[in-house]
Coordinates of C-alpha atoms in Angstrom, one line a residue:
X1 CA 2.2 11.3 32.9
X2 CA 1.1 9.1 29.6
X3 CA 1.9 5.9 30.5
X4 CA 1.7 3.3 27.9
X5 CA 1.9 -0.5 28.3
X6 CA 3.2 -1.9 25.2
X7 CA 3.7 -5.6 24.4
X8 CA 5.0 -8.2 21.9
X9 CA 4.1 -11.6 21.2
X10 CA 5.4 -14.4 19.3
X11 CA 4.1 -17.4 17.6
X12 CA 5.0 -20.4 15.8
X13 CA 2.5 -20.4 12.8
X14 CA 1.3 -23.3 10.4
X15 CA -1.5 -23.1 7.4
X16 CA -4.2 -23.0 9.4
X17 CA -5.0 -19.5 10.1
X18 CA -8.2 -19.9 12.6
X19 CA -5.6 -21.8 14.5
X20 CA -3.0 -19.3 14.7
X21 CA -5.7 -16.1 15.1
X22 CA -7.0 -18.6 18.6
X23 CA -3.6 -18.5 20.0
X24 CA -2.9 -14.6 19.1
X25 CA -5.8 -14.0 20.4
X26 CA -5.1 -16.0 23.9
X27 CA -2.2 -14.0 24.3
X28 CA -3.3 -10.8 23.6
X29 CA -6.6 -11.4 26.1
X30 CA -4.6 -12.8 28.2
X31 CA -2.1 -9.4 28.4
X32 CA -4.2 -7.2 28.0
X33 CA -5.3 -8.2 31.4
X34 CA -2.0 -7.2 32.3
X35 CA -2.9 -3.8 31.3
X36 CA -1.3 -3.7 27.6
X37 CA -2.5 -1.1 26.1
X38 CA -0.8 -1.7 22.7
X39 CA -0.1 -5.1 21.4
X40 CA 2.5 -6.0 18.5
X41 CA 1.8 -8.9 16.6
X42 CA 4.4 -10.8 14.0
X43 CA 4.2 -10.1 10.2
X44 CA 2.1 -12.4 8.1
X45 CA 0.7 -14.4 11.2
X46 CA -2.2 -15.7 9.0
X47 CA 0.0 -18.9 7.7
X48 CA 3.1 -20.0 7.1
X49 CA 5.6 -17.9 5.9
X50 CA 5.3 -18.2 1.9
X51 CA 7.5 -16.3 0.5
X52 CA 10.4 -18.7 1.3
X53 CA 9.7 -20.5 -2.4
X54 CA 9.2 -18.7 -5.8
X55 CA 5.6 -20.1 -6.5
X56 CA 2.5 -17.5 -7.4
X57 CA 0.1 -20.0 -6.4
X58 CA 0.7 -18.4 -3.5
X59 CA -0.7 -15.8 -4.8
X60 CA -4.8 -16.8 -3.6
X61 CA -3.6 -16.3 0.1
X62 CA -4.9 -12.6 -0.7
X63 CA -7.5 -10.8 0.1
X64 CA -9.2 -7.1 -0.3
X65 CA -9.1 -5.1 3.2
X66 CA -12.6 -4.5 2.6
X67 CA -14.7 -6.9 4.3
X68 CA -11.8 -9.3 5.3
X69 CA -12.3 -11.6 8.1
X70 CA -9.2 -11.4 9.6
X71 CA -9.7 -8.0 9.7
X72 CA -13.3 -7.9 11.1
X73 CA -11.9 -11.0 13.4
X74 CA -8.6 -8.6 15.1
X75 CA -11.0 -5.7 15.0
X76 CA -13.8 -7.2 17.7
X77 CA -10.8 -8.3 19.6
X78 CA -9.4 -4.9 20.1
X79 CA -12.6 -3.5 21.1
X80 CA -13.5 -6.7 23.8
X81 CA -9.5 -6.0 25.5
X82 CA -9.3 -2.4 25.1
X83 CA -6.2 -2.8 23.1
X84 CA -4.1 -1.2 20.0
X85 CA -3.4 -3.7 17.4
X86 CA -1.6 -3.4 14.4
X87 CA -2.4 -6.5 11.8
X88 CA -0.4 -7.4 9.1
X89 CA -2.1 -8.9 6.1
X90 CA -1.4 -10.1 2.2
X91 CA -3.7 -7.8 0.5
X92 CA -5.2 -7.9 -2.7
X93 CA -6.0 -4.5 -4.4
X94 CA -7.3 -5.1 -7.7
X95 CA -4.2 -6.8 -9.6
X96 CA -1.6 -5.1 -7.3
X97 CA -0.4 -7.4 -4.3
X98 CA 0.5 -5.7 -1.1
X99 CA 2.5 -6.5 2.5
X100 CA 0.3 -4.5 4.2
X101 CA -0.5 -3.7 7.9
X102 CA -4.4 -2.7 9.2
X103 CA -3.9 0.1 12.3
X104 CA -7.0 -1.0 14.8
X105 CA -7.4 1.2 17.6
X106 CA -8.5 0.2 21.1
X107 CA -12.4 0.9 20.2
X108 CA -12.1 -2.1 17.2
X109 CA -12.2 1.3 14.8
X110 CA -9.7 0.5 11.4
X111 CA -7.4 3.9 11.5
X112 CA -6.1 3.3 8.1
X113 CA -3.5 0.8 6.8
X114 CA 0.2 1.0 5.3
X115 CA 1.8 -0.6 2.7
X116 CA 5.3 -2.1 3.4
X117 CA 7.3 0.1 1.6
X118 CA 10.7 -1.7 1.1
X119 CA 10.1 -5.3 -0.6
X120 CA 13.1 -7.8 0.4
X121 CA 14.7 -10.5 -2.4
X122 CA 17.1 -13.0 -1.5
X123 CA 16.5 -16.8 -0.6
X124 CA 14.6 -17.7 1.1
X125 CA 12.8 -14.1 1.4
X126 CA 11.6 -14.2 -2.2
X127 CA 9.1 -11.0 -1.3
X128 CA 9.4 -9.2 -4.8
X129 CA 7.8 -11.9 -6.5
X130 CA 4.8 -11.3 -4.0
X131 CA 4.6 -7.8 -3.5
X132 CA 4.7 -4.8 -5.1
X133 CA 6.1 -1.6 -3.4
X134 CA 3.9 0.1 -1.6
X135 CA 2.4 3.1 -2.1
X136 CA 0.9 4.9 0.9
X137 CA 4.1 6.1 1.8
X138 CA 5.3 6.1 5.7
X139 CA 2.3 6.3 8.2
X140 CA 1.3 7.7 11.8
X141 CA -1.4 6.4 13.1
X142 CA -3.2 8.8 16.4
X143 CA -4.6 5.7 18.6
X144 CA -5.8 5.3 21.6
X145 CA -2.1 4.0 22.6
X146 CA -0.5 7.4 21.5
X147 CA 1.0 8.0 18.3
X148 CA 2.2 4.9 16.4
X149 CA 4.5 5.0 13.5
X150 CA 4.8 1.7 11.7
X151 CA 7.0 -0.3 9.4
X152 CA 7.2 -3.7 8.3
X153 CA 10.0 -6.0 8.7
X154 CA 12.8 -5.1 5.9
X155 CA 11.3 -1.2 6.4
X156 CA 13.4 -2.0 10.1
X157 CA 17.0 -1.8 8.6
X158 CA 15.9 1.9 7.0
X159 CA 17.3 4.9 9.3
X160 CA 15.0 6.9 6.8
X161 CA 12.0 5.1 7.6
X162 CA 12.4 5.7 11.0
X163 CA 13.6 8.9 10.9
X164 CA 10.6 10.3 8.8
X165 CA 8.2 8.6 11.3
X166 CA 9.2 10.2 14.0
X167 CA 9.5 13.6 12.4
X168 CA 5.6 12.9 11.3
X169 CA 4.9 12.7 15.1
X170 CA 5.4 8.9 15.8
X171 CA 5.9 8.4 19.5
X172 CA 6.7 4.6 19.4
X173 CA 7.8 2.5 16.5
X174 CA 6.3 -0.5 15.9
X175 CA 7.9 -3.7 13.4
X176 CA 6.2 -6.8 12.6
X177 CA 8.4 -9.2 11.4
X178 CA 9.8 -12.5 9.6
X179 CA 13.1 -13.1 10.0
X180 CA 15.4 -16.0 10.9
X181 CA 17.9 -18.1 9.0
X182 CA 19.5 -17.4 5.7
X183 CA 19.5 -20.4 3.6
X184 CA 22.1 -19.6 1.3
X185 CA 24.1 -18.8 4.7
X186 CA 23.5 -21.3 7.1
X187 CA 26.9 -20.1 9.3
X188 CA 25.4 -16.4 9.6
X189 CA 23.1 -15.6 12.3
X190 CA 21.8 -12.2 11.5
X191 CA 19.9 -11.8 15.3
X192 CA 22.0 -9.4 16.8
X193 CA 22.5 -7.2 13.7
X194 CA 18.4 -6.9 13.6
X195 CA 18.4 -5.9 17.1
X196 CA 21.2 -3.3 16.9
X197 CA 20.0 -1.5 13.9
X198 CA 16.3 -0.7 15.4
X199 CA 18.0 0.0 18.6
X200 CA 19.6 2.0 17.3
X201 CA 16.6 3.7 15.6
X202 CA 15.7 4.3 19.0
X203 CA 18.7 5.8 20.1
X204 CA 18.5 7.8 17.2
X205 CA 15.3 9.3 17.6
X206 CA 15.0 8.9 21.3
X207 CA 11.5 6.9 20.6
X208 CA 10.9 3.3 21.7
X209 CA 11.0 0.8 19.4
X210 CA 8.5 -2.5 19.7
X211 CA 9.8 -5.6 17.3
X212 CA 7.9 -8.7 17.2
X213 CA 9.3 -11.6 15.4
X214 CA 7.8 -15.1 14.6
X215 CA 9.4 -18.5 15.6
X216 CA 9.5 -22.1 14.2
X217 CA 11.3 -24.0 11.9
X218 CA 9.3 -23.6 8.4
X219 CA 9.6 -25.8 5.3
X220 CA 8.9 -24.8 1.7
X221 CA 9.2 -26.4 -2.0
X222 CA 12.8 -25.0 -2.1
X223 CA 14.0 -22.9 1.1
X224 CA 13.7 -23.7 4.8
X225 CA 14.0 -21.1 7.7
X226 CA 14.3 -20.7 11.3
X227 CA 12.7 -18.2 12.8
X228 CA 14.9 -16.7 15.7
X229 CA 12.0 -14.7 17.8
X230 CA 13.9 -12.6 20.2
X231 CA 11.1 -10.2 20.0
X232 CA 12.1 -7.0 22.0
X233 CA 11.0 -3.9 23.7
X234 CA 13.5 -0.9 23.7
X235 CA 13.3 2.7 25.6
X236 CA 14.3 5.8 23.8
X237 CA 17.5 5.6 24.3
X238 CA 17.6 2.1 22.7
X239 CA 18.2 0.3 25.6
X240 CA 16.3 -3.2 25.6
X241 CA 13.1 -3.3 28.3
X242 CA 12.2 -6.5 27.3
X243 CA 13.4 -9.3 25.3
X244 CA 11.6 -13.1 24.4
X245 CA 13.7 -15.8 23.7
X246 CA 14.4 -17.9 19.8
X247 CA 12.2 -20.6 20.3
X248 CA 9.5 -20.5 23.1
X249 CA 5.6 -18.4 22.2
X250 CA 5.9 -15.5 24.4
X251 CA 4.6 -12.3 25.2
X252 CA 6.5 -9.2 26.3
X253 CA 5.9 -6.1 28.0
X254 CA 7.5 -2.7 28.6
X255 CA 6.3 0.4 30.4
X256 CA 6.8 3.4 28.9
X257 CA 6.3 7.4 29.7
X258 CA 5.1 9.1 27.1
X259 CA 5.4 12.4 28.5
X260 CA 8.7 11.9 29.9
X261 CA 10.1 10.3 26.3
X262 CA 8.9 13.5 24.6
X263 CA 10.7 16.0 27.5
X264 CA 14.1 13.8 26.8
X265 CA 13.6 13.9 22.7
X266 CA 13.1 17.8 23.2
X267 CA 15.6 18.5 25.4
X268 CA 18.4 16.4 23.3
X269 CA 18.7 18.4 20.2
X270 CA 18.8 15.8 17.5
X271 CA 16.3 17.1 16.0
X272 CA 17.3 21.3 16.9
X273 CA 20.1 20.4 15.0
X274 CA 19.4 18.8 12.1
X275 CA 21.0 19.9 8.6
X276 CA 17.9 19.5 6.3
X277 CA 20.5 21.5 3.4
X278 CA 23.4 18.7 3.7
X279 CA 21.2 15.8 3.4
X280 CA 20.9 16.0 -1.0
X281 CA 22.7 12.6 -0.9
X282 CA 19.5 11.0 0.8
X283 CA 16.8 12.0 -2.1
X284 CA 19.7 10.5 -5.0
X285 CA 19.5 7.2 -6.6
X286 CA 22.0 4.6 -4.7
X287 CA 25.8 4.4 -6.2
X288 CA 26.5 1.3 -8.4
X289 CA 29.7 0.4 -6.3
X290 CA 26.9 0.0 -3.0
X291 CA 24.6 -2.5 -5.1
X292 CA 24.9 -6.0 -5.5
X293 CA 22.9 -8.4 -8.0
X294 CA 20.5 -9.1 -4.9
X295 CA 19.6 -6.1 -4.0
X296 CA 17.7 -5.6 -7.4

């Protein structure tokens, strides 16, 4: 039996970042205490979430992996608790400007890094102007924790991503995320939507899925959003373990079997059955009557 305990937490964040690594960091000593063996943390915790307004001043708040304090900072962390953490980061390579997430493993050893691979644009999530597609394409990363495949917030609503995770060897899924209010929606509440869809990646795939979400109302030049939370935990069937609320810092947990995840995702014949031939319509550019004007 591989038994993993996996956790979540979520913040409220504001511009100073030393400020928000001292409460990540309470939370994570604090669980890993508890055991965790794998902690999630929220995308972008550095600051506030910039991307709400158009603005490339923005634009400083990146930094090269190499030698980045953040980095170095999450790095001693995991090795004092004994903990997996994944870190996500606005990285600067050269001119290129990435969403990118740093892989530590429980010894404080950097495993590699991925670049978010699907870059959001709508109001209030103005990410294109920010961040160029990545290019690493989708990761697994072997850690101490197991083997952790992991997206970036708007990779979460891709079946595909997910999909070719798991087929890489993923064992858990892991999301940080931004996402809350739509300002050019205010009626809509998207919460249960996001939940459903990576549960349903879970279901899917029978692999757990781990989703941590920031909180806090946040103000920009031009866009405000409220971040809902509701960080969650799911088993492989895509059941929720765990679940934090919209508005309070939290931390989560779940236990999960490793071993006993892998005898049901065998045994279920999802993946015995798969249809590799009929799939053509996957690898071909998206029909014009499915796009919009903001999905470009």
């Amino acid at each position: 039996m591989r038994q993993l305990i996996a956790a979540a937490v979520q913040i409220s964040c504001t511009d100073e970042i030393e400020a928000n690594l001292d409460k990540l960091e309470h939370h994570v000593r604090a669980v890993a205490r508890r055991g965790a063996q794998l902690v999630v943390l929220q995308e972008l915790f550095e600051g506030v979430y910039f991307c709400m307004d158009e603005d490339k001043r923005h634009n400083v708040r990146a930094r090269p992996l190499d030698g980045h304090p953040t980095v170095a900072r999450m790095a001693a962390l995991a090795r004092e608790t004994g903990t997996v953490l994944p870190v996500s980061l606005f990285e600067r390579d050269g001119s290129r400007l990435f969403n990118t997430l740093v892989m530590i493993d429980a010894d404080g050893k950097v495993l590699g890094h991925y670049r978010k691979s699907h870059i959001p644009n709508s109001p209030g999530y103005s990410e294109k102007l920010y961040f160029a597609d990545g290019d690493t394409g989708f990761r697994v990363f072997e850690t101490a924790a197991g083997k952790i495949g992991a997206g970036v917030c708007w990779d979460q609503w891709f079946p595909e991503a997910a999909r070719a995770m798991v087929l890489m060897g993923a064992e858990v899924l892991v999301y940080p995320t931004a996402i809350g209010s739509e300002p050019s929606y205010p009626g809509w509440d998207s919460r249960d939507h996001w939940q459903r869809v990576m549960q349903g990646h879970a279901g899917a795939n029978l692999t757990p899925v781990i989703a941590a979400n920031r909180i806090g109302v946040e103000k920009g030049e031009m866009n405000e959003v409220v971040f809902y939370g509701s960080s969650f935990i799911t088993d492989h069937t895509g059941a929720k373990l765990a679940e934090a609320d919209r508005v309070s810092e939290s931390v989560i947990t779940a236990a999960l079997d490793l071993d006993e995840i892998a005898a049901a995702r065998r045994s279920w014949g999802v993946f015995r059955d798969r249809r590799p031939d009929l799939y053509q319509a996957l690898l071909e550019t998206t029909p014009e009557r499915l796009l919009t004007k903001d999905a470009a």
